[in-house]
Structure formats: C-alpha cells, structure tokens
Amino acid sequence: MMLPLQIPSDAWQTIKVVACIFHGSAIATTSFRLGYRLCTSKFWWEDAWAAIALVFDIICLFGVWGEAPTFDDDPRVYTVMFWLIPIAFTSVLWAARMSTIYPVLRVADPRGALRWTVYAIISCFAVMWTALVIQKVLTCVYHGCNIGSDVAIADLVTDAVSDLMLVITPMYLLRDVGLTHHQRILVTSVFCASLLTTAISIPLSILLLLAPTSQAALIFGHVKPATSLVIANLLVIVSFVYRYMRNSRADLDQPAATRAAEFSTFVDLDQFTMDRNWSIAQTSSVATCTVVSTQV
C-alpha cells in the first residue's frame, strides 16, 4: 500500500522552488533548441529524442505539485503520481542521453565498425532504459513505489556506465574530425558535461539508501533529470552562440564535410569569378588580334 510522503509544507515549498527552476530551465532550453532546429530545417533524430524528453520533463514538473500534501485526500491522484513520476524521471534521463549520443553520428560521421559501435551503444542505452522502467514498475506493484537499495544501485551503475560512454565515445571518434582547437575544446566540453549527471547520481543513490523520502532526496531526484536534459541541449545552444559570436554560417554539430563545403563555396565562387574574367579577357584579346590582322 502506498503511504503519503510525510514532509512538512515548508519543505515542500523548497522542493517546488528548486524543481521549478531546474525543470523550467530544461523546458526553456529544449523549447529554444526545437524552435531553432525547425526554423533552420535541421531537425534530426536527436531533436526528436529531446522532444520526447521534454514531454516527460513537463510531467515531472507537474508531479512536484501532484506529490504535495494538499493532494493527500485524493488517493487517485496519489496513485497516478506514484506510478507515473518514477517512470517519467527515468524516461527524461534516458531520452536526454539518446539525444546526446546521436549527434556523434553526424559530427564524427564514423564508417564501418565504428558506426556499428555507436549503434551498439544506442542499443545498450535502450536496454538499460527499458530494464530500469520495468524494475520501477515492479517496485510500484510489489512495494508501493518505495525505492529500495536495488533501485538505487541499479540507477548508479547505469548512470556511471552510460555517462562514461557519452564521454569516451565522442572523444575517440572526434580525434580525426576537422575542427579548430577552440571548436574541439567546445565540443569536447559539451560531451564531458555528461559526467555532471553521475556527480548528481552519487549523492542521490546514497540518499535513496538512507532516507528515500527526505527533502534532499526529492530535490536531487528533480535536479538529476532536468540537468541531463539541459546537458543534451548544450551542443545546439553552444553551436548557436558560436555562430552568432563568430558571425559564421557553420554549425559545430554539423559534419566536417558540411562545414568544409560551406567554406569552400565562397572560395570556389571567387575562383570562378576570376577564371571567368580571365577567360573574357583572353577572348577579347584574341578577337582584337584577329580584327587587326584582318585589317592589315
């Protein structure tokens, strides 16, 4: 049987404020990202995953109000919240990771075995996502959604493994990509930011083991998925700021061939103009010589 959370009203106010700040930031950055992608006609698979994460994050934001003590009198609301919120938290996190790993396929554009390695990592993410959702559903069925040590340990292990993959894979695949020194630092830093999720997951797992219904555990529970979604949006936002500051047409999250093509287009046009002027000059010179020789 599910029991209401015994948390004072003033503590809930703190939880609401923190949740609104972090989820609000995640929703705002994701909305900007999706709008920017649609306006530039560059909407791709990672943006679809970001949209899925956005839907679940909105559910998480609503959940912080639905979990509040004011809803204790309505068991139906409590039942829905306790079933939906754990699934939503997990889904935001893993949809955001999907959105983070997919740009590697475009930026690095790996071939052969390396590309299949990225596909294998994506499949591992899907398996871990599904396993964690099933585990939490079974926890709600048999233990009233009371998170135990098995769930906390599973979350910590999968977070550590997946975040390491999100750091190591891009750093390895981007080593031969045609990026400048500053571009490489920016892109690598964005992917390394995934370790923040693990940094949040460690204290959260400890809290879930020691005090799963404490104020701190609930705060970290909301901060973790929201932070992962903001991190998933960083590459697009950094790319937008880079274009604006550098007055450049190239995106950092586009394939190197695309960036080179955009640059070479201007060079080729200039070269074409020079060749055309040279050709016209040669034609005029030949025509003049022909007329002079005819007159003579």
Short mmCIF file of N, CA and C in Angstrom, two decimals, residues 14-187:
data_model
loop_
_atom_site.label_atom_id
_atom_site.label_comp_id
_atom_site.label_asym_id
_atom_site.label_seq_id
_atom_site.Cartn_x
_atom_site.Cartn_y
_atom_site.Cartn_z
N THR A 14 10.22 24.51 -0.63
CA THR A 14 11.60 24.48 -1.12
C THR A 14 11.75 23.54 -2.30
N ILE A 15 11.15 22.37 -2.19
CA ILE A 15 11.21 21.39 -3.28
C ILE A 15 10.57 21.96 -4.54
N LYS A 16 9.45 22.63 -4.39
CA LYS A 16 8.76 23.22 -5.54
C LYS A 16 9.61 24.28 -6.22
N VAL A 17 10.25 25.13 -5.42
CA VAL A 17 11.08 26.21 -5.98
C VAL A 17 12.24 25.63 -6.77
N VAL A 18 12.95 24.67 -6.17
CA VAL A 18 14.09 24.05 -6.85
C VAL A 18 13.64 23.32 -8.12
N ALA A 19 12.55 22.58 -8.01
CA ALA A 19 12.05 21.83 -9.17
C ALA A 19 11.63 22.78 -10.29
N CYS A 20 10.97 23.86 -9.94
CA CYS A 20 10.53 24.81 -10.97
C CYS A 20 11.72 25.47 -11.66
N ILE A 21 12.78 25.78 -10.90
CA ILE A 21 13.97 26.40 -11.50
C ILE A 21 14.63 25.44 -12.48
N PHE A 22 14.89 24.21 -12.04
CA PHE A 22 15.62 23.27 -12.89
C PHE A 22 14.76 22.75 -14.04
N HIS A 23 13.54 22.35 -13.76
CA HIS A 23 12.68 21.88 -14.85
C HIS A 23 12.33 23.03 -15.79
N GLY A 24 12.15 24.23 -15.23
CA GLY A 24 11.89 25.38 -16.09
C GLY A 24 13.05 25.66 -17.03
N SER A 25 14.29 25.54 -16.53
CA SER A 25 15.47 25.73 -17.38
C SER A 25 15.54 24.65 -18.46
N ALA A 26 15.23 23.42 -18.08
CA ALA A 26 15.25 22.32 -19.06
C ALA A 26 14.20 22.52 -20.13
N ILE A 27 13.00 22.92 -19.73
CA ILE A 27 11.92 23.14 -20.69
C ILE A 27 12.24 24.32 -21.60
N ALA A 28 12.81 25.39 -21.04
CA ALA A 28 13.13 26.58 -21.83
C ALA A 28 14.22 26.28 -22.86
N THR A 29 15.30 25.61 -22.43
CA THR A 29 16.39 25.31 -23.36
C THR A 29 15.95 24.32 -24.44
N THR A 30 15.12 23.36 -24.07
CA THR A 30 14.63 22.40 -25.06
C THR A 30 13.70 23.06 -26.06
N SER A 31 12.85 23.95 -25.58
CA SER A 31 11.93 24.66 -26.48
C SER A 31 12.72 25.53 -27.46
N PHE A 32 13.76 26.21 -26.95
CA PHE A 32 14.61 27.00 -27.84
C PHE A 32 15.30 26.11 -28.86
N ARG A 33 15.82 24.99 -28.40
CA ARG A 33 16.52 24.06 -29.29
C ARG A 33 15.61 23.56 -30.41
N LEU A 34 14.40 23.13 -30.05
CA LEU A 34 13.48 22.60 -31.06
C LEU A 34 13.03 23.70 -32.02
N GLY A 35 12.77 24.91 -31.49
CA GLY A 35 12.38 26.01 -32.37
C GLY A 35 13.49 26.39 -33.33
N TYR A 36 14.72 26.43 -32.83
CA TYR A 36 15.87 26.77 -33.67
C TYR A 36 16.08 25.72 -34.76
N ARG A 37 15.95 24.46 -34.39
CA ARG A 37 16.14 23.38 -35.37
C ARG A 37 15.06 23.41 -36.45
N LEU A 38 13.84 23.67 -36.04
CA LEU A 38 12.75 23.72 -37.02
C LEU A 38 12.91 24.92 -37.95
N CYS A 39 13.32 26.05 -37.40
CA CYS A 39 13.47 27.26 -38.22
C CYS A 39 14.61 27.12 -39.22
N THR A 40 15.66 26.39 -38.86
CA THR A 40 16.80 26.20 -39.76
C THR A 40 16.70 24.93 -40.59
N SER A 41 15.57 24.22 -40.46
CA SER A 41 15.33 22.98 -41.23
C SER A 41 16.42 21.94 -40.98
N LYS A 42 16.85 21.82 -39.72
CA LYS A 42 17.89 20.86 -39.36
C LYS A 42 17.40 19.90 -38.27
N PHE A 43 16.10 19.67 -38.23
CA PHE A 43 15.51 18.77 -37.23
C PHE A 43 15.92 17.34 -37.55
N TRP A 44 16.56 16.66 -36.57
CA TRP A 44 17.05 15.30 -36.81
C TRP A 44 16.64 14.41 -35.65
N TRP A 45 17.19 13.18 -35.63
CA TRP A 45 16.76 12.19 -34.64
C TRP A 45 17.03 12.66 -33.22
N GLU A 46 18.17 13.31 -32.97
CA GLU A 46 18.44 13.75 -31.60
C GLU A 46 17.45 14.80 -31.12
N ASP A 47 16.89 15.56 -32.06
CA ASP A 47 15.88 16.55 -31.69
C ASP A 47 14.55 15.87 -31.35
N ALA A 48 14.26 14.77 -32.03
CA ALA A 48 13.06 14.01 -31.70
C ALA A 48 13.17 13.42 -30.29
N TRP A 49 14.36 12.91 -29.94
CA TRP A 49 14.56 12.41 -28.58
C TRP A 49 14.46 13.53 -27.56
N ALA A 50 14.95 14.71 -27.91
CA ALA A 50 14.82 15.85 -27.00
C ALA A 50 13.36 16.22 -26.79
N ALA A 51 12.55 16.11 -27.85
CA ALA A 51 11.12 16.40 -27.73
C ALA A 51 10.44 15.39 -26.80
N ILE A 52 10.84 14.11 -26.91
CA ILE A 52 10.29 13.09 -26.01
C ILE A 52 10.67 13.38 -24.57
N ALA A 53 11.95 13.75 -24.36
CA ALA A 53 12.39 14.10 -23.01
C ALA A 53 11.64 15.30 -22.48
N LEU A 54 11.33 16.25 -23.35
CA LEU A 54 10.58 17.44 -22.94
C LEU A 54 9.20 17.07 -22.41
N VAL A 55 8.52 16.16 -23.08
CA VAL A 55 7.19 15.73 -22.64
C VAL A 55 7.26 15.13 -21.24
N PHE A 56 8.22 14.24 -21.03
CA PHE A 56 8.35 13.61 -19.71
C PHE A 56 8.79 14.61 -18.64
N ASP A 57 9.60 15.60 -19.04
CA ASP A 57 10.04 16.59 -18.06
C ASP A 57 8.88 17.48 -17.61
N ILE A 58 7.97 17.77 -18.52
CA ILE A 58 6.76 18.52 -18.13
C ILE A 58 5.94 17.71 -17.12
N ILE A 59 5.89 16.39 -17.33
CA ILE A 59 5.20 15.52 -16.37
C ILE A 59 5.88 15.59 -15.00
N CYS A 60 7.23 15.61 -15.01
CA CYS A 60 7.97 15.72 -13.74
C CYS A 60 7.65 17.03 -13.04
N LEU A 61 7.57 18.11 -13.81
CA LEU A 61 7.25 19.41 -13.21
C LEU A 61 5.85 19.40 -12.62
N PHE A 62 4.91 18.81 -13.33
CA PHE A 62 3.56 18.70 -12.79
C PHE A 62 3.54 17.80 -11.56
N GLY A 63 4.40 16.79 -11.56
CA GLY A 63 4.43 15.85 -10.45
C GLY A 63 4.83 16.46 -9.13
N VAL A 64 5.68 17.50 -9.16
CA VAL A 64 6.09 18.11 -7.91
C VAL A 64 4.92 18.79 -7.22
N TRP A 65 3.89 19.15 -7.99
CA TRP A 65 2.68 19.69 -7.40
C TRP A 65 1.71 18.57 -7.02
N GLY A 66 1.69 17.51 -7.82
CA GLY A 66 0.79 16.40 -7.52
C GLY A 66 1.21 15.58 -6.33
N GLU A 67 2.53 15.61 -6.01
CA GLU A 67 3.02 14.86 -4.86
C GLU A 67 2.81 15.60 -3.55
N ALA A 68 2.44 16.85 -3.62
CA ALA A 68 2.38 17.69 -2.42
C ALA A 68 1.31 17.19 -1.45
N PRO A 69 1.44 17.53 -0.16
CA PRO A 69 0.48 17.07 0.85
C PRO A 69 -0.94 17.53 0.59
N THR A 70 -1.14 18.58 -0.19
CA THR A 70 -2.50 19.05 -0.47
C THR A 70 -3.31 18.02 -1.24
N PHE A 71 -2.64 17.04 -1.83
CA PHE A 71 -3.33 16.02 -2.61
C PHE A 71 -3.53 14.73 -1.82
N ASP A 72 -3.20 14.75 -0.54
CA ASP A 72 -3.31 13.53 0.26
C ASP A 72 -4.74 13.00 0.33
N ASP A 73 -5.71 13.90 0.23
CA ASP A 73 -7.10 13.48 0.38
C ASP A 73 -7.65 12.77 -0.85
N ASP A 74 -6.93 12.84 -1.96
CA ASP A 74 -7.39 12.20 -3.20
C ASP A 74 -6.47 11.04 -3.53
N PRO A 75 -6.82 9.82 -3.17
CA PRO A 75 -5.93 8.67 -3.42
C PRO A 75 -5.71 8.39 -4.89
N ARG A 76 -6.66 8.78 -5.75
CA ARG A 76 -6.48 8.54 -7.18
C ARG A 76 -5.32 9.35 -7.73
N VAL A 77 -5.22 10.62 -7.32
CA VAL A 77 -4.11 11.46 -7.75
C VAL A 77 -2.79 10.89 -7.25
N TYR A 78 -2.79 10.46 -6.01
CA TYR A 78 -1.58 9.90 -5.44
C TYR A 78 -1.14 8.64 -6.17
N THR A 79 -2.11 7.82 -6.54
CA THR A 79 -1.80 6.59 -7.27
C THR A 79 -1.17 6.90 -8.62
N VAL A 80 -1.76 7.84 -9.34
CA VAL A 80 -1.24 8.23 -10.65
C VAL A 80 0.17 8.79 -10.52
N MET A 81 0.37 9.67 -9.53
CA MET A 81 1.68 10.30 -9.35
C MET A 81 2.76 9.27 -9.01
N PHE A 82 2.45 8.35 -8.12
CA PHE A 82 3.44 7.38 -7.70
C PHE A 82 3.78 6.38 -8.79
N TRP A 83 2.87 6.15 -9.71
CA TRP A 83 3.16 5.28 -10.85
C TRP A 83 3.88 6.04 -11.95
N LEU A 84 3.46 7.26 -12.19
CA LEU A 84 3.93 8.00 -13.36
C LEU A 84 5.27 8.68 -13.14
N ILE A 85 5.48 9.25 -11.95
CA ILE A 85 6.67 10.05 -11.71
C ILE A 85 7.97 9.24 -11.82
N PRO A 86 8.09 8.05 -11.18
CA PRO A 86 9.34 7.30 -11.35
C PRO A 86 9.64 6.96 -12.81
N ILE A 87 8.61 6.63 -13.58
CA ILE A 87 8.80 6.33 -15.00
C ILE A 87 9.20 7.58 -15.76
N ALA A 88 8.57 8.72 -15.43
CA ALA A 88 8.89 9.98 -16.11
C ALA A 88 10.32 10.41 -15.82
N PHE A 89 10.76 10.31 -14.57
CA PHE A 89 12.13 10.68 -14.22
C PHE A 89 13.13 9.86 -15.03
N THR A 90 12.90 8.55 -15.07
CA THR A 90 13.80 7.67 -15.82
C THR A 90 13.78 7.97 -17.31
N SER A 91 12.61 8.26 -17.85
CA SER A 91 12.47 8.49 -19.28
C SER A 91 13.10 9.82 -19.71
N VAL A 92 13.00 10.85 -18.88
CA VAL A 92 13.68 12.11 -19.18
C VAL A 92 15.18 11.87 -19.29
N LEU A 93 15.71 11.17 -18.32
CA LEU A 93 17.15 10.93 -18.25
C LEU A 93 17.67 10.19 -19.48
N TRP A 94 16.98 9.11 -19.85
CA TRP A 94 17.50 8.28 -20.94
C TRP A 94 17.16 8.84 -22.31
N ALA A 95 16.04 9.52 -22.45
CA ALA A 95 15.76 10.20 -23.72
C ALA A 95 16.78 11.31 -23.95
N ALA A 96 17.19 11.99 -22.87
CA ALA A 96 18.22 13.02 -22.99
C ALA A 96 19.55 12.41 -23.40
N ARG A 97 19.86 11.23 -22.87
CA ARG A 97 21.11 10.57 -23.26
C ARG A 97 21.06 10.14 -24.73
N MET A 98 19.92 9.68 -25.17
CA MET A 98 19.77 9.36 -26.59
C MET A 98 20.01 10.61 -27.44
N SER A 99 19.48 11.73 -26.98
CA SER A 99 19.66 12.98 -27.71
C SER A 99 21.12 13.44 -27.70
N THR A 100 21.88 13.04 -26.68
CA THR A 100 23.28 13.42 -26.59
C THR A 100 24.17 12.56 -27.47
N ILE A 101 23.87 11.27 -27.58
CA ILE A 101 24.74 10.36 -28.33
C ILE A 101 24.52 10.46 -29.83
N TYR A 102 23.31 10.79 -30.27
CA TYR A 102 23.03 10.80 -31.70
C TYR A 102 23.85 11.82 -32.50
N PRO A 103 24.15 13.02 -31.97
CA PRO A 103 24.97 13.96 -32.76
C PRO A 103 26.34 13.42 -33.14
N VAL A 104 26.84 12.43 -32.38
CA VAL A 104 28.14 11.85 -32.72
C VAL A 104 28.11 11.25 -34.12
N LEU A 105 26.97 10.69 -34.50
CA LEU A 105 26.84 10.08 -35.83
C LEU A 105 26.98 11.13 -36.93
N ARG A 106 26.58 12.36 -36.65
CA ARG A 106 26.66 13.40 -37.68
C ARG A 106 27.98 14.17 -37.62
N VAL A 107 28.41 14.52 -36.41
CA VAL A 107 29.63 15.32 -36.29
C VAL A 107 30.85 14.51 -36.70
N ALA A 108 30.99 13.30 -36.14
CA ALA A 108 32.13 12.45 -36.47
C ALA A 108 31.93 11.68 -37.76
N ASP A 109 30.67 11.34 -38.07
CA ASP A 109 30.33 10.57 -39.27
C ASP A 109 31.21 9.32 -39.40
N PRO A 110 31.20 8.43 -38.38
CA PRO A 110 32.04 7.24 -38.44
C PRO A 110 31.56 6.27 -39.51
N ARG A 111 32.49 5.45 -39.97
CA ARG A 111 32.18 4.46 -41.00
C ARG A 111 32.51 3.06 -40.51
N GLY A 112 31.86 2.09 -41.13
CA GLY A 112 32.17 0.69 -40.86
C GLY A 112 31.91 0.28 -39.43
N ALA A 113 32.93 -0.36 -38.82
CA ALA A 113 32.78 -0.91 -37.47
C ALA A 113 32.53 0.18 -36.43
N LEU A 114 33.14 1.35 -36.62
CA LEU A 114 32.94 2.44 -35.65
C LEU A 114 31.49 2.90 -35.62
N ARG A 115 30.86 2.95 -36.79
CA ARG A 115 29.45 3.36 -36.82
C ARG A 115 28.58 2.32 -36.12
N TRP A 116 28.88 1.05 -36.35
CA TRP A 116 28.11 0.00 -35.69
C TRP A 116 28.36 0.01 -34.18
N THR A 117 29.54 0.46 -33.77
CA THR A 117 29.81 0.59 -32.33
C THR A 117 28.90 1.63 -31.70
N VAL A 118 28.70 2.75 -32.39
CA VAL A 118 27.78 3.78 -31.89
C VAL A 118 26.36 3.23 -31.82
N TYR A 119 25.96 2.48 -32.85
CA TYR A 119 24.64 1.85 -32.83
C TYR A 119 24.50 0.89 -31.65
N ALA A 120 25.58 0.16 -31.34
CA ALA A 120 25.56 -0.77 -30.21
C ALA A 120 25.40 -0.02 -28.89
N ILE A 121 26.05 1.14 -28.77
CA ILE A 121 25.91 1.95 -27.56
C ILE A 121 24.48 2.45 -27.42
N ILE A 122 23.89 2.89 -28.53
CA ILE A 122 22.49 3.34 -28.51
C ILE A 122 21.58 2.19 -28.08
N SER A 123 21.86 0.99 -28.58
CA SER A 123 21.06 -0.18 -28.19
C SER A 123 21.22 -0.48 -26.70
N CYS A 124 22.44 -0.34 -26.19
CA CYS A 124 22.67 -0.54 -24.75
C CYS A 124 21.87 0.46 -23.93
N PHE A 125 21.83 1.70 -24.39
CA PHE A 125 21.04 2.71 -23.69
C PHE A 125 19.56 2.31 -23.66
N ALA A 126 19.06 1.83 -24.79
CA ALA A 126 17.65 1.42 -24.87
C ALA A 126 17.37 0.25 -23.92
N VAL A 127 18.31 -0.70 -23.85
CA VAL A 127 18.12 -1.86 -22.96
C VAL A 127 18.12 -1.42 -21.50
N MET A 128 19.08 -0.56 -21.12
CA MET A 128 19.15 -0.09 -19.74
C MET A 128 17.92 0.74 -19.38
N TRP A 129 17.47 1.56 -20.32
CA TRP A 129 16.26 2.36 -20.11
C TRP A 129 15.06 1.45 -19.83
N THR A 130 14.88 0.45 -20.69
CA THR A 130 13.75 -0.47 -20.53
C THR A 130 13.84 -1.25 -19.23
N ALA A 131 15.04 -1.72 -18.89
CA ALA A 131 15.21 -2.51 -17.67
C ALA A 131 14.89 -1.69 -16.42
N LEU A 132 15.32 -0.43 -16.41
CA LEU A 132 15.06 0.42 -15.24
C LEU A 132 13.58 0.74 -15.10
N VAL A 133 12.91 0.97 -16.23
CA VAL A 133 11.47 1.24 -16.17
C VAL A 133 10.72 0.01 -15.64
N ILE A 134 11.08 -1.17 -16.16
CA ILE A 134 10.43 -2.40 -15.68
C ILE A 134 10.69 -2.61 -14.19
N GLN A 135 11.93 -2.35 -13.76
CA GLN A 135 12.27 -2.51 -12.35
C GLN A 135 11.42 -1.59 -11.47
N LYS A 136 11.22 -0.35 -11.90
CA LYS A 136 10.45 0.60 -11.09
C LYS A 136 8.95 0.28 -11.13
N VAL A 137 8.48 -0.24 -12.25
CA VAL A 137 7.07 -0.67 -12.31
C VAL A 137 6.84 -1.82 -11.34
N LEU A 138 7.75 -2.79 -11.34
CA LEU A 138 7.62 -3.92 -10.41
C LEU A 138 7.73 -3.46 -8.95
N THR A 139 8.57 -2.44 -8.72
CA THR A 139 8.68 -1.89 -7.37
C THR A 139 7.36 -1.27 -6.92
N CYS A 140 6.70 -0.58 -7.85
CA CYS A 140 5.40 0.01 -7.52
C CYS A 140 4.33 -1.07 -7.30
N VAL A 141 4.44 -2.16 -8.03
CA VAL A 141 3.44 -3.23 -7.90
C VAL A 141 3.58 -3.95 -6.57
N TYR A 142 4.82 -4.28 -6.19
CA TYR A 142 5.02 -5.14 -5.02
C TYR A 142 5.44 -4.38 -3.75
N HIS A 143 5.95 -3.16 -3.90
CA HIS A 143 6.45 -2.44 -2.72
C HIS A 143 5.87 -1.04 -2.60
N GLY A 144 4.80 -0.75 -3.31
CA GLY A 144 4.17 0.56 -3.18
C GLY A 144 5.04 1.72 -3.61
N CYS A 145 5.90 1.49 -4.61
CA CYS A 145 6.80 2.53 -5.15
C CYS A 145 7.80 3.04 -4.12
N ASN A 146 8.06 2.24 -3.09
CA ASN A 146 9.10 2.61 -2.12
C ASN A 146 10.45 2.17 -2.67
N ILE A 147 11.25 3.16 -3.07
CA ILE A 147 12.53 2.87 -3.72
C ILE A 147 13.47 2.23 -2.72
N GLY A 148 14.00 1.06 -3.08
CA GLY A 148 14.92 0.34 -2.21
C GLY A 148 16.34 0.41 -2.70
N SER A 149 17.20 -0.39 -2.05
CA SER A 149 18.62 -0.38 -2.39
C SER A 149 18.88 -0.91 -3.79
N ASP A 150 18.08 -1.88 -4.24
CA ASP A 150 18.31 -2.45 -5.57
C ASP A 150 18.10 -1.40 -6.66
N VAL A 151 17.07 -0.56 -6.52
CA VAL A 151 16.82 0.50 -7.50
C VAL A 151 17.92 1.55 -7.45
N ALA A 152 18.33 1.93 -6.24
CA ALA A 152 19.38 2.95 -6.09
C ALA A 152 20.69 2.48 -6.71
N ILE A 153 21.06 1.23 -6.47
CA ILE A 153 22.31 0.70 -7.02
C ILE A 153 22.22 0.58 -8.54
N ALA A 154 21.08 0.11 -9.04
CA ALA A 154 20.90 -0.01 -10.49
C ALA A 154 21.00 1.35 -11.17
N ASP A 155 20.40 2.37 -10.57
CA ASP A 155 20.48 3.72 -11.14
C ASP A 155 21.92 4.21 -11.17
N LEU A 156 22.65 4.01 -10.09
CA LEU A 156 24.02 4.50 -10.00
C LEU A 156 24.92 3.80 -11.02
N VAL A 157 24.80 2.48 -11.13
CA VAL A 157 25.65 1.72 -12.06
C VAL A 157 25.36 2.11 -13.51
N THR A 158 24.09 2.15 -13.87
CA THR A 158 23.75 2.51 -15.26
C THR A 158 24.12 3.95 -15.57
N ASP A 159 23.98 4.84 -14.60
CA ASP A 159 24.39 6.24 -14.82
C ASP A 159 25.88 6.34 -15.08
N ALA A 160 26.67 5.66 -14.26
CA ALA A 160 28.13 5.73 -14.41
C ALA A 160 28.57 5.15 -15.75
N VAL A 161 28.03 3.99 -16.11
CA VAL A 161 28.42 3.33 -17.37
C VAL A 161 28.01 4.18 -18.58
N SER A 162 26.78 4.65 -18.59
CA SER A 162 26.29 5.41 -19.75
C SER A 162 26.99 6.75 -19.88
N ASP A 163 27.25 7.43 -18.77
CA ASP A 163 27.92 8.73 -18.85
C ASP A 163 29.37 8.59 -19.30
N LEU A 164 30.04 7.53 -18.88
CA LEU A 164 31.39 7.27 -19.38
C LEU A 164 31.37 7.02 -20.88
N MET A 165 30.37 6.29 -21.35
CA MET A 165 30.23 6.07 -22.80
C MET A 165 30.02 7.39 -23.53
N LEU A 166 29.25 8.30 -22.93
CA LEU A 166 28.97 9.58 -23.56
C LEU A 166 30.19 10.49 -23.60
N VAL A 167 31.19 10.20 -22.79
CA VAL A 167 32.43 10.98 -22.79
C VAL A 167 33.49 10.33 -23.67
N ILE A 168 33.70 9.04 -23.48
CA ILE A 168 34.78 8.34 -24.18
C ILE A 168 34.49 8.23 -25.68
N THR A 169 33.27 7.87 -26.04
CA THR A 169 32.93 7.67 -27.46
C THR A 169 33.15 8.92 -28.30
N PRO A 170 32.61 10.08 -27.94
CA PRO A 170 32.85 11.28 -28.76
C PRO A 170 34.32 11.67 -28.81
N MET A 171 35.04 11.57 -27.68
CA MET A 171 36.45 11.96 -27.67
C MET A 171 37.26 11.09 -28.61
N TYR A 172 36.92 9.81 -28.70
CA TYR A 172 37.65 8.91 -29.60
C TYR A 172 37.29 9.17 -31.06
N LEU A 173 36.00 9.33 -31.34
CA LEU A 173 35.56 9.48 -32.72
C LEU A 173 35.86 10.86 -33.29
N LEU A 174 35.99 11.87 -32.43
CA LEU A 174 36.23 13.23 -32.91
C LEU A 174 37.71 13.55 -33.10
N ARG A 175 38.58 12.58 -32.85
CA ARG A 175 40.01 12.86 -32.90
C ARG A 175 40.47 13.23 -34.31
N ASP A 176 39.81 12.70 -35.35
CA ASP A 176 40.22 12.97 -36.73
C ASP A 176 39.29 13.93 -37.45
N VAL A 177 38.33 14.51 -36.72
CA VAL A 177 37.38 15.43 -37.35
C VAL A 177 38.05 16.79 -37.53
N GLY A 178 37.77 17.43 -38.67
CA GLY A 178 38.38 18.71 -38.98
C GLY A 178 37.82 19.86 -38.17
N LEU A 179 38.21 19.95 -36.89
CA LEU A 179 37.80 21.05 -36.02
C LEU A 179 39.02 21.87 -35.64
N THR A 180 38.82 23.17 -35.46
CA THR A 180 39.89 24.01 -34.94
C THR A 180 40.10 23.69 -33.46
N HIS A 181 41.17 24.24 -32.90
CA HIS A 181 41.48 23.97 -31.49
C HIS A 181 40.34 24.44 -30.58
N HIS A 182 39.83 25.63 -30.83
CA HIS A 182 38.75 26.17 -30.00
C HIS A 182 37.46 25.38 -30.19
N GLN A 183 37.16 24.99 -31.42
CA GLN A 183 35.96 24.19 -31.68
C GLN A 183 36.05 22.84 -30.98
N ARG A 184 37.22 22.23 -31.01
CA ARG A 184 37.38 20.92 -30.38
C ARG A 184 37.19 21.02 -28.86
N ILE A 185 37.70 22.09 -28.27
CA ILE A 185 37.52 22.29 -26.83
C ILE A 185 36.04 22.45 -26.50
N LEU A 186 35.33 23.25 -27.30
CA LEU A 186 33.91 23.47 -27.05
C LEU A 186 33.11 22.18 -27.14
N VAL A 187 33.32 21.43 -28.22
CA VAL A 187 32.54 20.20 -28.44
C VAL A 187 32.87 19.16 -27.38
#
